[in-house]
Amino acid sequence: MKGSERGRNAGIGALCVLAASVLWGTTGTAATFAPDVGPLAIGAVAMGLGGLLQALVAVRQITRHAARLRDQHGTVLLGAVAVAVYPLAFYSSMHLAGVAVGTVVSIGTAPLASAVIERVLDRRRLTRRWTLAATFGLLGTTLLCVAEAAHAADDAAQASVAATVLGIGLGLVAAATYALYSWAAHRLITRQIPSRAAMGAVFGLGGLLLVPVLLVTGAPLIGSWSNAAVGTYMALIPMFAGYVLFGWGLTHVPASTATTLSLLEPAVAAVLAVLVVGERLPAAGWTGIALVIACLAVLTAPAPAARRRQQRPRDAVAGDDAGEATQGDLVRPGVT
């Protein structure tokens, strides 16, 4: 694949992940419209039904590539378990620590977890660009978390300190499982399994694992039309549509880049928490959002080589080495 084509594909992949992140950023706010539904039920209906729907629409692709999926059964099972654990930890974290803090911790620390997984399991070296972007992103999410935690400490209506600490701990669990199923899906895709089959298998099996949780905790979801509407929205829009986009993104970017791009989610969640839920965000929180945006700008901006290529005459470009670094270093984090 030529460098320019690889760069375009990486850009499309990045946009897909960013679009998914915007959809995911609405989940915490949506959950507040169903206050009678517990976090376990919210997580189970969102990821459970969303995962089963992914498997349903991908049945043909899953059947066609069943042999390859069986060969990678360990990766599929690992990803499915992570899919099942993630929403339970994520929504419980937001319930205990607040929408902004739970989202920030769960998503903000995922790039580090993803980098560790890729380094240990894939022996992958990360680019300078990823390191710079992750630094901006992690600093921004830390500021968001500190700002919200300070506000929670001053507000008697917020969760207790013990509940907040437990929520942060569950957020770390969510981050680890998010990174793990992202890695598993990307690994399947890089082993010649189409993204729809890979995502359908991992999320479908994860959805099956969540069905018992939904049966035990999901009664409030049918207790009112508003609760049912929230559950339906969560399953169809952020989880089904969002993860279809995420799967397309993983076709062109590695898991470490995808989890870093998804740092947009806590920024979206924090803004919605202010505009819709009525939470207050101190100046440090807005600074954190600005740093997250800087992180995304670093990751998605064309590399210098790509800009030079665009400025050269077309015939000169044709003679360039196709392997020269472009925005495709989003796809090849081993290049430093």
mmCIF file of C-alpha atoms in Angstrom:
data_model
loop_
_atom_site.group_PDB
_atom_site.id
_atom_site.type_symbol
_atom_site.label_atom_id
_atom_site.label_comp_id
_atom_site.label_asym_id
_atom_site.label_seq_id
_atom_site.Cartn_x
_atom_site.Cartn_y
_atom_site.Cartn_z
ATOM 1 C CA MET A 1 0.000 0.000 0.000
ATOM 2 C CA LYS A 2 1.385 3.420 -0.965
ATOM 3 C CA GLY A 3 2.186 5.893 1.772
ATOM 4 C CA SER A 4 -0.471 8.386 0.641
ATOM 5 C CA GLU A 5 -3.179 5.702 0.588
ATOM 6 C CA ARG A 6 -2.079 4.439 3.983
ATOM 7 C CA GLY A 7 -2.297 7.971 5.302
ATOM 8 C CA ARG A 8 -5.831 8.442 3.963
ATOM 9 C CA ASN A 9 -6.935 5.150 5.479
ATOM 10 C CA ALA A 10 -5.420 6.112 8.817
ATOM 11 C CA GLY A 11 -7.261 9.419 8.672
ATOM 12 C CA ILE A 12 -10.563 7.675 7.953
ATOM 13 C CA GLY A 13 -9.897 5.232 10.782
ATOM 14 C CA ALA A 14 -9.175 8.091 13.164
ATOM 15 C CA LEU A 15 -12.393 9.873 12.184
ATOM 16 C CA CYS A 16 -14.393 6.676 12.786
ATOM 17 C CA VAL A 17 -12.940 6.345 16.287
ATOM 18 C CA LEU A 18 -13.604 10.030 17.026
ATOM 19 C CA ALA A 19 -17.221 9.683 15.859
ATOM 20 C CA ALA A 20 -17.628 6.617 18.085
ATOM 21 C CA SER A 21 -16.156 8.570 20.997
ATOM 22 C CA VAL A 22 -18.730 11.335 20.582
ATOM 23 C CA LEU A 23 -21.529 8.751 20.739
ATOM 24 C CA TRP A 24 -19.986 7.079 23.801
ATOM 25 C CA GLY A 25 -19.682 10.457 25.487
ATOM 26 C CA THR A 26 -23.482 10.676 25.637
ATOM 27 C CA THR A 27 -23.945 7.487 27.685
ATOM 28 C CA GLY A 28 -23.338 8.941 31.147
ATOM 29 C CA THR A 29 -25.758 11.780 30.558
ATOM 30 C CA ALA A 30 -28.349 9.426 29.046
ATOM 31 C CA ALA A 31 -28.113 7.178 32.110
ATOM 32 C CA THR A 32 -29.129 10.085 34.354
ATOM 33 C CA PHE A 33 -32.559 10.056 32.676
ATOM 34 C CA ALA A 34 -33.192 6.599 34.135
ATOM 35 C CA PRO A 35 -32.329 7.177 37.812
ATOM 36 C CA ASP A 36 -34.314 4.127 38.928
ATOM 37 C CA VAL A 37 -32.186 1.797 36.800
ATOM 38 C CA GLY A 38 -29.024 0.563 38.512
ATOM 39 C CA PRO A 39 -25.587 0.776 36.872
ATOM 40 C CA LEU A 40 -25.362 -2.994 36.380
ATOM 41 C CA ALA A 41 -28.656 -3.023 34.459
ATOM 42 C CA ILE A 42 -27.589 -0.012 32.380
ATOM 43 C CA GLY A 43 -24.276 -1.662 31.518
ATOM 44 C CA ALA A 44 -25.894 -5.013 30.760
ATOM 45 C CA VAL A 45 -28.588 -3.623 28.479
ATOM 46 C CA ALA A 46 -26.200 -1.258 26.687
ATOM 47 C CA MET A 47 -23.322 -3.613 25.956
ATOM 48 C CA GLY A 48 -25.360 -6.815 26.140
ATOM 49 C CA LEU A 49 -28.064 -5.953 23.632
ATOM 50 C CA GLY A 50 -25.669 -3.849 21.580
ATOM 51 C CA GLY A 51 -23.238 -6.776 21.366
ATOM 52 C CA LEU A 52 -25.924 -9.289 20.448
ATOM 53 C CA LEU A 53 -27.164 -6.932 17.730
ATOM 54 C CA GLN A 54 -23.627 -6.674 16.341
ATOM 55 C CA ALA A 55 -23.432 -10.454 16.183
ATOM 56 C CA LEU A 56 -26.853 -10.651 14.533
ATOM 57 C CA VAL A 57 -25.995 -8.289 11.683
ATOM 58 C CA ALA A 58 -22.626 -10.022 11.219
ATOM 59 C CA VAL A 59 -23.907 -13.612 11.215
ATOM 60 C CA ARG A 60 -22.997 -14.144 7.562
ATOM 61 C CA GLN A 61 -19.453 -12.826 8.025
ATOM 62 C CA ILE A 62 -18.975 -14.756 11.277
ATOM 63 C CA THR A 63 -20.098 -17.978 9.563
ATOM 64 C CA ARG A 64 -17.845 -17.358 6.588
ATOM 65 C CA HIS A 65 -14.802 -16.856 8.809
ATOM 66 C CA ALA A 66 -15.738 -19.379 11.512
ATOM 67 C CA ALA A 67 -12.602 -21.466 10.941
ATOM 68 C CA ARG A 68 -10.293 -18.496 11.456
ATOM 69 C CA LEU A 69 -12.251 -17.419 14.521
ATOM 70 C CA ARG A 70 -11.908 -20.922 15.979
ATOM 71 C CA ASP A 71 -8.170 -20.760 15.372
ATOM 72 C CA GLN A 72 -8.136 -17.521 17.398
ATOM 73 C CA HIS A 73 -10.590 -18.757 20.039
ATOM 74 C CA GLY A 74 -8.350 -17.647 22.916
ATOM 75 C CA THR A 75 -8.285 -14.064 21.663
ATOM 76 C CA VAL A 76 -12.035 -14.114 21.013
ATOM 77 C CA LEU A 77 -12.795 -15.423 24.513
ATOM 78 C CA LEU A 78 -10.417 -12.956 26.173
ATOM 79 C CA GLY A 79 -12.019 -10.058 24.310
ATOM 80 C CA ALA A 80 -15.536 -11.294 25.134
ATOM 81 C CA VAL A 81 -14.819 -11.516 28.869
ATOM 82 C CA ALA A 82 -13.387 -7.987 28.748
ATOM 83 C CA VAL A 83 -16.523 -6.803 26.889
ATOM 84 C CA ALA A 84 -18.710 -8.299 29.628
ATOM 85 C CA VAL A 85 -16.739 -6.814 32.526
ATOM 86 C CA TYR A 86 -16.224 -3.353 31.028
ATOM 87 C CA PRO A 87 -19.787 -1.926 31.168
ATOM 88 C CA LEU A 88 -20.414 -3.254 34.663
ATOM 89 C CA ALA A 89 -17.273 -1.553 35.948
ATOM 90 C CA PHE A 90 -17.758 1.589 33.830
ATOM 91 C CA TYR A 91 -21.335 2.422 34.792
ATOM 92 C CA SER A 92 -20.723 1.480 38.427
ATOM 93 C CA SER A 93 -17.763 3.856 38.402
ATOM 94 C CA MET A 94 -19.932 6.711 37.114
ATOM 95 C CA HIS A 95 -22.667 5.856 39.618
ATOM 96 C CA LEU A 96 -20.258 6.030 42.550
ATOM 97 C CA ALA A 97 -17.855 8.789 41.509
ATOM 98 C CA GLY A 98 -19.998 10.918 39.193
ATOM 99 C CA VAL A 99 -20.412 11.062 35.422
ATOM 100 C CA ALA A 100 -17.331 13.151 34.700
ATOM 101 C CA VAL A 101 -14.924 11.427 37.109
ATOM 102 C CA GLY A 102 -16.070 7.931 36.175
ATOM 103 C CA THR A 103 -15.716 8.642 32.464
ATOM 104 C CA VAL A 104 -12.400 10.425 32.829
ATOM 105 C CA VAL A 105 -10.780 7.647 34.858
ATOM 106 C CA SER A 106 -12.219 4.820 32.744
ATOM 107 C CA ILE A 107 -11.287 6.302 29.389
ATOM 108 C CA GLY A 108 -8.401 8.544 30.407
ATOM 109 C CA THR A 109 -6.192 5.720 31.691
ATOM 110 C CA ALA A 110 -7.068 3.301 28.873
ATOM 111 C CA PRO A 111 -4.247 4.508 26.553
ATOM 112 C CA LEU A 112 -1.664 3.586 29.188
ATOM 113 C CA ALA A 113 -3.235 0.165 29.661
ATOM 114 C CA SER A 114 -3.333 -0.295 25.891
ATOM 115 C CA ALA A 115 0.308 0.708 25.521
ATOM 116 C CA VAL A 116 1.346 -1.800 28.202
ATOM 117 C CA ILE A 117 -0.668 -4.579 26.518
ATOM 118 C CA GLU A 118 0.842 -3.870 23.101
ATOM 119 C CA ARG A 119 4.339 -3.606 24.530
ATOM 120 C CA VAL A 120 4.104 -6.876 26.490
ATOM 121 C CA LEU A 121 2.089 -9.001 24.065
ATOM 122 C CA ASP A 122 3.083 -7.560 20.681
ATOM 123 C CA ARG A 123 6.543 -6.151 21.483
ATOM 124 C CA ARG A 124 5.343 -2.935 19.849
ATOM 125 C CA ARG A 125 7.318 0.270 20.207
ATOM 126 C CA LEU A 126 5.231 3.415 20.338
ATOM 127 C CA THR A 127 5.858 6.491 18.205
ATOM 128 C CA ARG A 128 7.006 9.861 19.482
ATOM 129 C CA ARG A 129 3.761 11.278 18.118
ATOM 130 C CA TRP A 130 1.678 8.852 20.214
ATOM 131 C CA THR A 131 3.790 9.625 23.295
ATOM 132 C CA LEU A 132 3.302 13.386 22.872
ATOM 133 C CA ALA A 133 -0.425 13.016 22.220
ATOM 134 C CA ALA A 134 -0.890 10.645 25.153
ATOM 135 C CA THR A 135 0.948 13.088 27.425
ATOM 136 C CA PHE A 136 -1.441 15.892 26.473
ATOM 137 C CA GLY A 137 -4.427 13.601 26.782
ATOM 138 C CA LEU A 138 -3.502 12.100 30.125
ATOM 139 C CA LEU A 139 -2.652 15.502 31.580
ATOM 140 C CA GLY A 140 -5.984 16.821 30.343
ATOM 141 C CA THR A 141 -7.971 13.924 31.778
ATOM 142 C CA THR A 142 -6.085 14.248 35.067
ATOM 143 C CA LEU A 143 -7.050 17.910 35.290
ATOM 144 C CA LEU A 144 -10.662 17.008 34.544
ATOM 145 C CA CYS A 145 -10.599 14.365 37.255
ATOM 146 C CA VAL A 146 -8.987 16.636 39.842
ATOM 147 C CA ALA A 147 -11.426 19.446 39.068
ATOM 148 C CA GLU A 148 -14.440 17.178 39.437
ATOM 149 C CA ALA A 149 -13.069 15.464 42.547
ATOM 150 C CA ALA A 150 -12.469 18.847 44.218
ATOM 151 C CA HIS A 151 -16.004 19.889 43.353
ATOM 152 C CA ALA A 152 -17.358 16.627 44.768
ATOM 153 C CA ALA A 153 -15.482 17.164 48.018
ATOM 154 C CA ASP A 154 -17.081 20.592 48.414
ATOM 155 C CA ASP A 155 -20.596 19.431 47.597
ATOM 156 C CA ALA A 156 -22.436 17.506 50.290
ATOM 157 C CA ALA A 157 -24.804 16.096 47.703
ATOM 158 C CA GLN A 158 -22.002 14.262 45.978
ATOM 159 C CA ALA A 159 -20.884 10.723 46.800
ATOM 160 C CA SER A 160 -18.826 10.092 49.925
ATOM 161 C CA VAL A 161 -15.050 9.943 49.729
ATOM 162 C CA ALA A 162 -15.113 6.154 50.124
ATOM 163 C CA ALA A 163 -17.638 5.784 47.295
ATOM 164 C CA THR A 164 -15.582 8.086 45.090
ATOM 165 C CA VAL A 165 -12.408 6.074 45.739
ATOM 166 C CA LEU A 166 -14.266 2.841 44.949
ATOM 167 C CA GLY A 167 -15.643 4.453 41.801
ATOM 168 C CA ILE A 168 -12.139 5.428 40.703
ATOM 169 C CA GLY A 169 -10.950 1.853 41.332
ATOM 170 C CA LEU A 170 -13.754 0.478 39.177
ATOM 171 C CA GLY A 171 -12.849 3.066 36.557
ATOM 172 C CA LEU A 172 -9.345 1.596 36.417
ATOM 173 C CA VAL A 173 -10.867 -1.865 35.917
ATOM 174 C CA ALA A 174 -12.988 -0.446 33.101
ATOM 175 C CA ALA A 175 -9.898 1.119 31.512
ATOM 176 C CA ALA A 176 -8.002 -2.176 31.578
ATOM 177 C CA THR A 177 -10.884 -4.151 30.070
ATOM 178 C CA TYR A 178 -11.543 -1.480 27.423
ATOM 179 C CA ALA A 179 -7.901 -1.648 26.371
ATOM 180 C CA LEU A 180 -8.012 -5.441 26.411
ATOM 181 C CA TYR A 181 -11.026 -5.889 24.134
ATOM 182 C CA SER A 182 -9.722 -3.182 21.805
ATOM 183 C CA TRP A 183 -6.442 -5.090 21.538
ATOM 184 C CA ALA A 184 -8.272 -8.394 20.988
ATOM 185 C CA ALA A 185 -10.445 -6.970 18.198
ATOM 186 C CA HIS A 186 -7.460 -5.319 16.500
ATOM 187 C CA ARG A 187 -5.462 -8.558 16.743
ATOM 188 C CA LEU A 188 -8.261 -10.498 15.035
ATOM 189 C CA ILE A 189 -8.552 -7.867 12.305
ATOM 190 C CA THR A 190 -4.790 -7.929 11.626
ATOM 191 C CA ARG A 191 -5.032 -11.715 11.258
ATOM 192 C CA GLN A 192 -7.209 -11.387 8.169
ATOM 193 C CA ILE A 193 -10.598 -11.512 9.898
ATOM 194 C CA PRO A 194 -12.870 -8.681 8.645
ATOM 195 C CA SER A 195 -13.804 -6.098 11.247
ATOM 196 C CA ARG A 196 -17.512 -6.961 11.155
ATOM 197 C CA ALA A 197 -16.822 -10.649 11.835
ATOM 198 C CA ALA A 198 -14.246 -9.865 14.519
ATOM 199 C CA MET A 199 -16.403 -7.318 16.328
ATOM 200 C CA GLY A 200 -19.534 -9.446 15.931
ATOM 201 C CA ALA A 201 -17.836 -12.503 17.452
ATOM 202 C CA VAL A 202 -16.196 -10.686 20.382
ATOM 203 C CA PHE A 203 -19.159 -8.451 21.231
ATOM 204 C CA GLY A 204 -21.766 -11.106 20.532
ATOM 205 C CA LEU A 205 -20.134 -13.547 22.950
ATOM 206 C CA GLY A 206 -19.643 -10.714 25.456
ATOM 207 C CA GLY A 207 -23.330 -9.859 25.084
ATOM 208 C CA LEU A 208 -24.274 -13.457 25.861
ATOM 209 C CA LEU A 209 -22.201 -13.293 29.036
ATOM 210 C CA LEU A 210 -24.172 -10.196 30.074
ATOM 211 C CA VAL A 211 -27.621 -11.746 29.560
ATOM 212 C CA PRO A 212 -27.764 -13.287 33.083
ATOM 213 C CA VAL A 213 -26.881 -9.902 34.608
ATOM 214 C CA LEU A 214 -29.638 -8.265 32.554
ATOM 215 C CA LEU A 215 -32.199 -10.888 33.630
ATOM 216 C CA VAL A 216 -31.352 -10.379 37.317
ATOM 217 C CA THR A 217 -31.101 -6.570 37.356
ATOM 218 C CA GLY A 218 -33.104 -5.360 34.341
ATOM 219 C CA ALA A 219 -36.661 -5.253 35.714
ATOM 220 C CA PRO A 220 -36.627 -1.425 36.179
ATOM 221 C CA LEU A 221 -35.898 -1.045 32.450
ATOM 222 C CA ILE A 222 -39.485 -2.037 31.674
ATOM 223 C CA GLY A 223 -40.909 -0.120 34.630
ATOM 224 C CA SER A 224 -41.523 3.039 32.608
ATOM 225 C CA TRP A 225 -41.381 4.334 29.057
ATOM 226 C CA SER A 226 -38.504 6.679 29.913
ATOM 227 C CA ASN A 227 -36.408 3.838 31.340
ATOM 228 C CA ALA A 228 -37.136 1.690 28.298
ATOM 229 C CA ALA A 229 -36.241 4.581 25.987
ATOM 230 C CA VAL A 230 -32.897 5.082 27.739
ATOM 231 C CA GLY A 231 -32.092 1.379 27.507
ATOM 232 C CA THR A 232 -33.025 1.275 23.828
ATOM 233 C CA TYR A 233 -30.965 4.371 23.064
ATOM 234 C CA MET A 234 -27.930 3.009 24.905
ATOM 235 C CA ALA A 235 -28.042 -0.316 23.071
ATOM 236 C CA LEU A 236 -28.685 1.050 19.573
ATOM 237 C CA ILE A 237 -26.737 4.311 19.340
ATOM 238 C CA PRO A 238 -23.619 4.447 21.535
ATOM 239 C CA MET A 239 -23.061 0.694 21.742
ATOM 240 C CA PHE A 240 -24.202 -0.731 18.412
ATOM 241 C CA ALA A 241 -23.531 2.208 16.070
ATOM 242 C CA GLY A 242 -20.548 3.394 18.133
ATOM 243 C CA TYR A 243 -18.802 0.039 18.090
ATOM 244 C CA VAL A 244 -19.469 -0.485 14.392
ATOM 245 C CA LEU A 245 -17.556 2.763 13.825
ATOM 246 C CA PHE A 246 -14.895 1.668 16.313
ATOM 247 C CA GLY A 247 -14.442 -1.619 14.439
ATOM 248 C CA TRP A 248 -13.947 0.243 11.179
ATOM 249 C CA GLY A 249 -11.407 2.453 12.929
ATOM 250 C CA LEU A 250 -9.472 -0.533 14.281
ATOM 251 C CA THR A 251 -9.039 -1.733 10.704
ATOM 252 C CA HIS A 252 -6.680 1.174 10.071
ATOM 253 C CA VAL A 253 -5.248 2.208 13.469
ATOM 254 C CA PRO A 254 -3.749 0.131 16.310
ATOM 255 C CA ALA A 255 -5.502 -0.244 19.635
ATOM 256 C CA SER A 256 -3.131 2.175 21.399
ATOM 257 C CA THR A 257 -4.011 4.926 18.924
ATOM 258 C CA ALA A 258 -7.731 4.112 19.050
ATOM 259 C CA THR A 259 -7.844 4.275 22.856
ATOM 260 C CA THR A 260 -5.934 7.562 22.780
ATOM 261 C CA LEU A 261 -8.325 9.054 20.223
ATOM 262 C CA SER A 262 -11.224 7.985 22.421
ATOM 263 C CA LEU A 263 -10.020 10.483 25.032
ATOM 264 C CA LEU A 264 -12.535 12.700 23.265
ATOM 265 C CA GLU A 265 -15.245 10.760 25.115
ATOM 266 C CA PRO A 266 -14.581 12.175 28.623
ATOM 267 C CA ALA A 267 -14.396 15.682 27.166
ATOM 268 C CA VAL A 268 -17.793 15.200 25.508
ATOM 269 C CA ALA A 269 -19.164 13.626 28.708
ATOM 270 C CA ALA A 270 -17.906 16.512 30.828
ATOM 271 C CA VAL A 271 -19.424 19.139 28.532
ATOM 272 C CA LEU A 272 -22.764 17.306 28.449
ATOM 273 C CA ALA A 273 -22.665 16.926 32.232
ATOM 274 C CA VAL A 274 -22.431 20.707 32.452
ATOM 275 C CA LEU A 275 -24.960 21.562 29.742
ATOM 276 C CA VAL A 276 -27.572 18.860 30.384
ATOM 277 C CA VAL A 277 -27.106 17.373 33.861
ATOM 278 C CA GLY A 278 -26.261 20.708 35.497
ATOM 279 C CA GLU A 279 -22.874 19.748 36.944
ATOM 280 C CA ARG A 280 -20.329 22.527 37.354
ATOM 281 C CA LEU A 281 -16.879 22.346 35.806
ATOM 282 C CA PRO A 282 -14.096 24.515 37.300
ATOM 283 C CA ALA A 283 -11.514 26.321 35.186
ATOM 284 C CA ALA A 284 -9.041 23.439 35.595
ATOM 285 C CA GLY A 285 -11.609 21.147 34.010
ATOM 286 C CA TRP A 286 -11.952 23.347 30.948
ATOM 287 C CA THR A 287 -8.150 23.470 30.725
ATOM 288 C CA GLY A 288 -8.194 19.675 30.767
ATOM 289 C CA ILE A 289 -10.660 19.628 27.874
ATOM 290 C CA ALA A 290 -8.369 21.950 25.904
ATOM 291 C CA LEU A 291 -5.444 19.578 26.480
ATOM 292 C CA VAL A 292 -7.536 16.632 25.280
ATOM 293 C CA ILE A 293 -8.314 18.570 22.107
ATOM 294 C CA ALA A 294 -4.578 19.234 21.704
ATOM 295 C CA CYS A 295 -3.979 15.492 22.070
ATOM 296 C CA LEU A 296 -6.425 14.769 19.257
ATOM 297 C CA ALA A 297 -4.870 17.465 17.068
ATOM 298 C CA VAL A 298 -1.414 15.896 17.455
ATOM 299 C CA LEU A 299 -2.702 12.435 16.574
ATOM 300 C CA THR A 300 -4.781 13.421 13.563
ATOM 301 C CA ALA A 301 -2.603 16.127 11.950
ATOM 302 C CA PRO A 302 -0.713 14.978 8.820
ATOM 303 C CA ALA A 303 2.910 14.106 9.493
ATOM 304 C CA PRO A 304 5.609 16.441 8.033
ATOM 305 C CA ALA A 305 6.472 13.874 5.354
ATOM 306 C CA ALA A 306 2.847 13.797 4.264
ATOM 307 C CA ARG A 307 2.715 17.577 4.027
ATOM 308 C CA ARG A 308 5.934 17.632 1.978
ATOM 309 C CA ARG A 309 4.497 15.026 -0.362
ATOM 310 C CA GLN A 310 1.377 17.126 -0.919
ATOM 311 C CA GLN A 311 3.533 20.116 -1.883
ATOM 312 C CA ARG A 312 5.632 18.222 -4.466
ATOM 313 C CA PRO A 313 4.683 17.893 -8.142
ATOM 314 C CA ARG A 314 2.614 14.788 -8.888
ATOM 315 C CA ASP A 315 5.368 13.182 -10.989
ATOM 316 C CA ALA A 316 7.885 13.644 -8.162
ATOM 317 C CA VAL A 317 5.515 12.031 -5.729
ATOM 318 C CA ALA A 318 5.265 8.984 -7.985
ATOM 319 C CA GLY A 319 8.964 8.341 -7.491
ATOM 320 C CA ASP A 320 8.861 8.530 -3.700
ATOM 321 C CA ASP A 321 9.459 5.503 -1.559
ATOM 322 C CA ALA A 322 6.038 4.122 -0.635
ATOM 323 C CA GLY A 323 7.315 3.206 2.773
ATOM 324 C CA GLU A 324 8.207 6.786 3.749
ATOM 325 C CA ALA A 325 6.496 7.866 6.965
ATOM 326 C CA THR A 326 3.129 9.546 6.536
ATOM 327 C CA GLN A 327 0.096 9.864 8.671
ATOM 328 C CA GLY A 328 0.263 6.099 8.426
ATOM 329 C CA ASP A 329 2.497 6.099 11.488
ATOM 330 C CA LEU A 330 -0.881 5.872 13.209
ATOM 331 C CA VAL A 331 -0.934 2.382 11.741
ATOM 332 C CA ARG A 332 2.720 1.571 12.352
ATOM 333 C CA PRO A 333 3.565 2.628 15.906
ATOM 334 C CA GLY A 334 6.782 0.654 15.715
ATOM 335 C CA VAL A 335 8.315 3.479 13.677
ATOM 336 C CA THR A 336 10.029 6.043 15.885
#
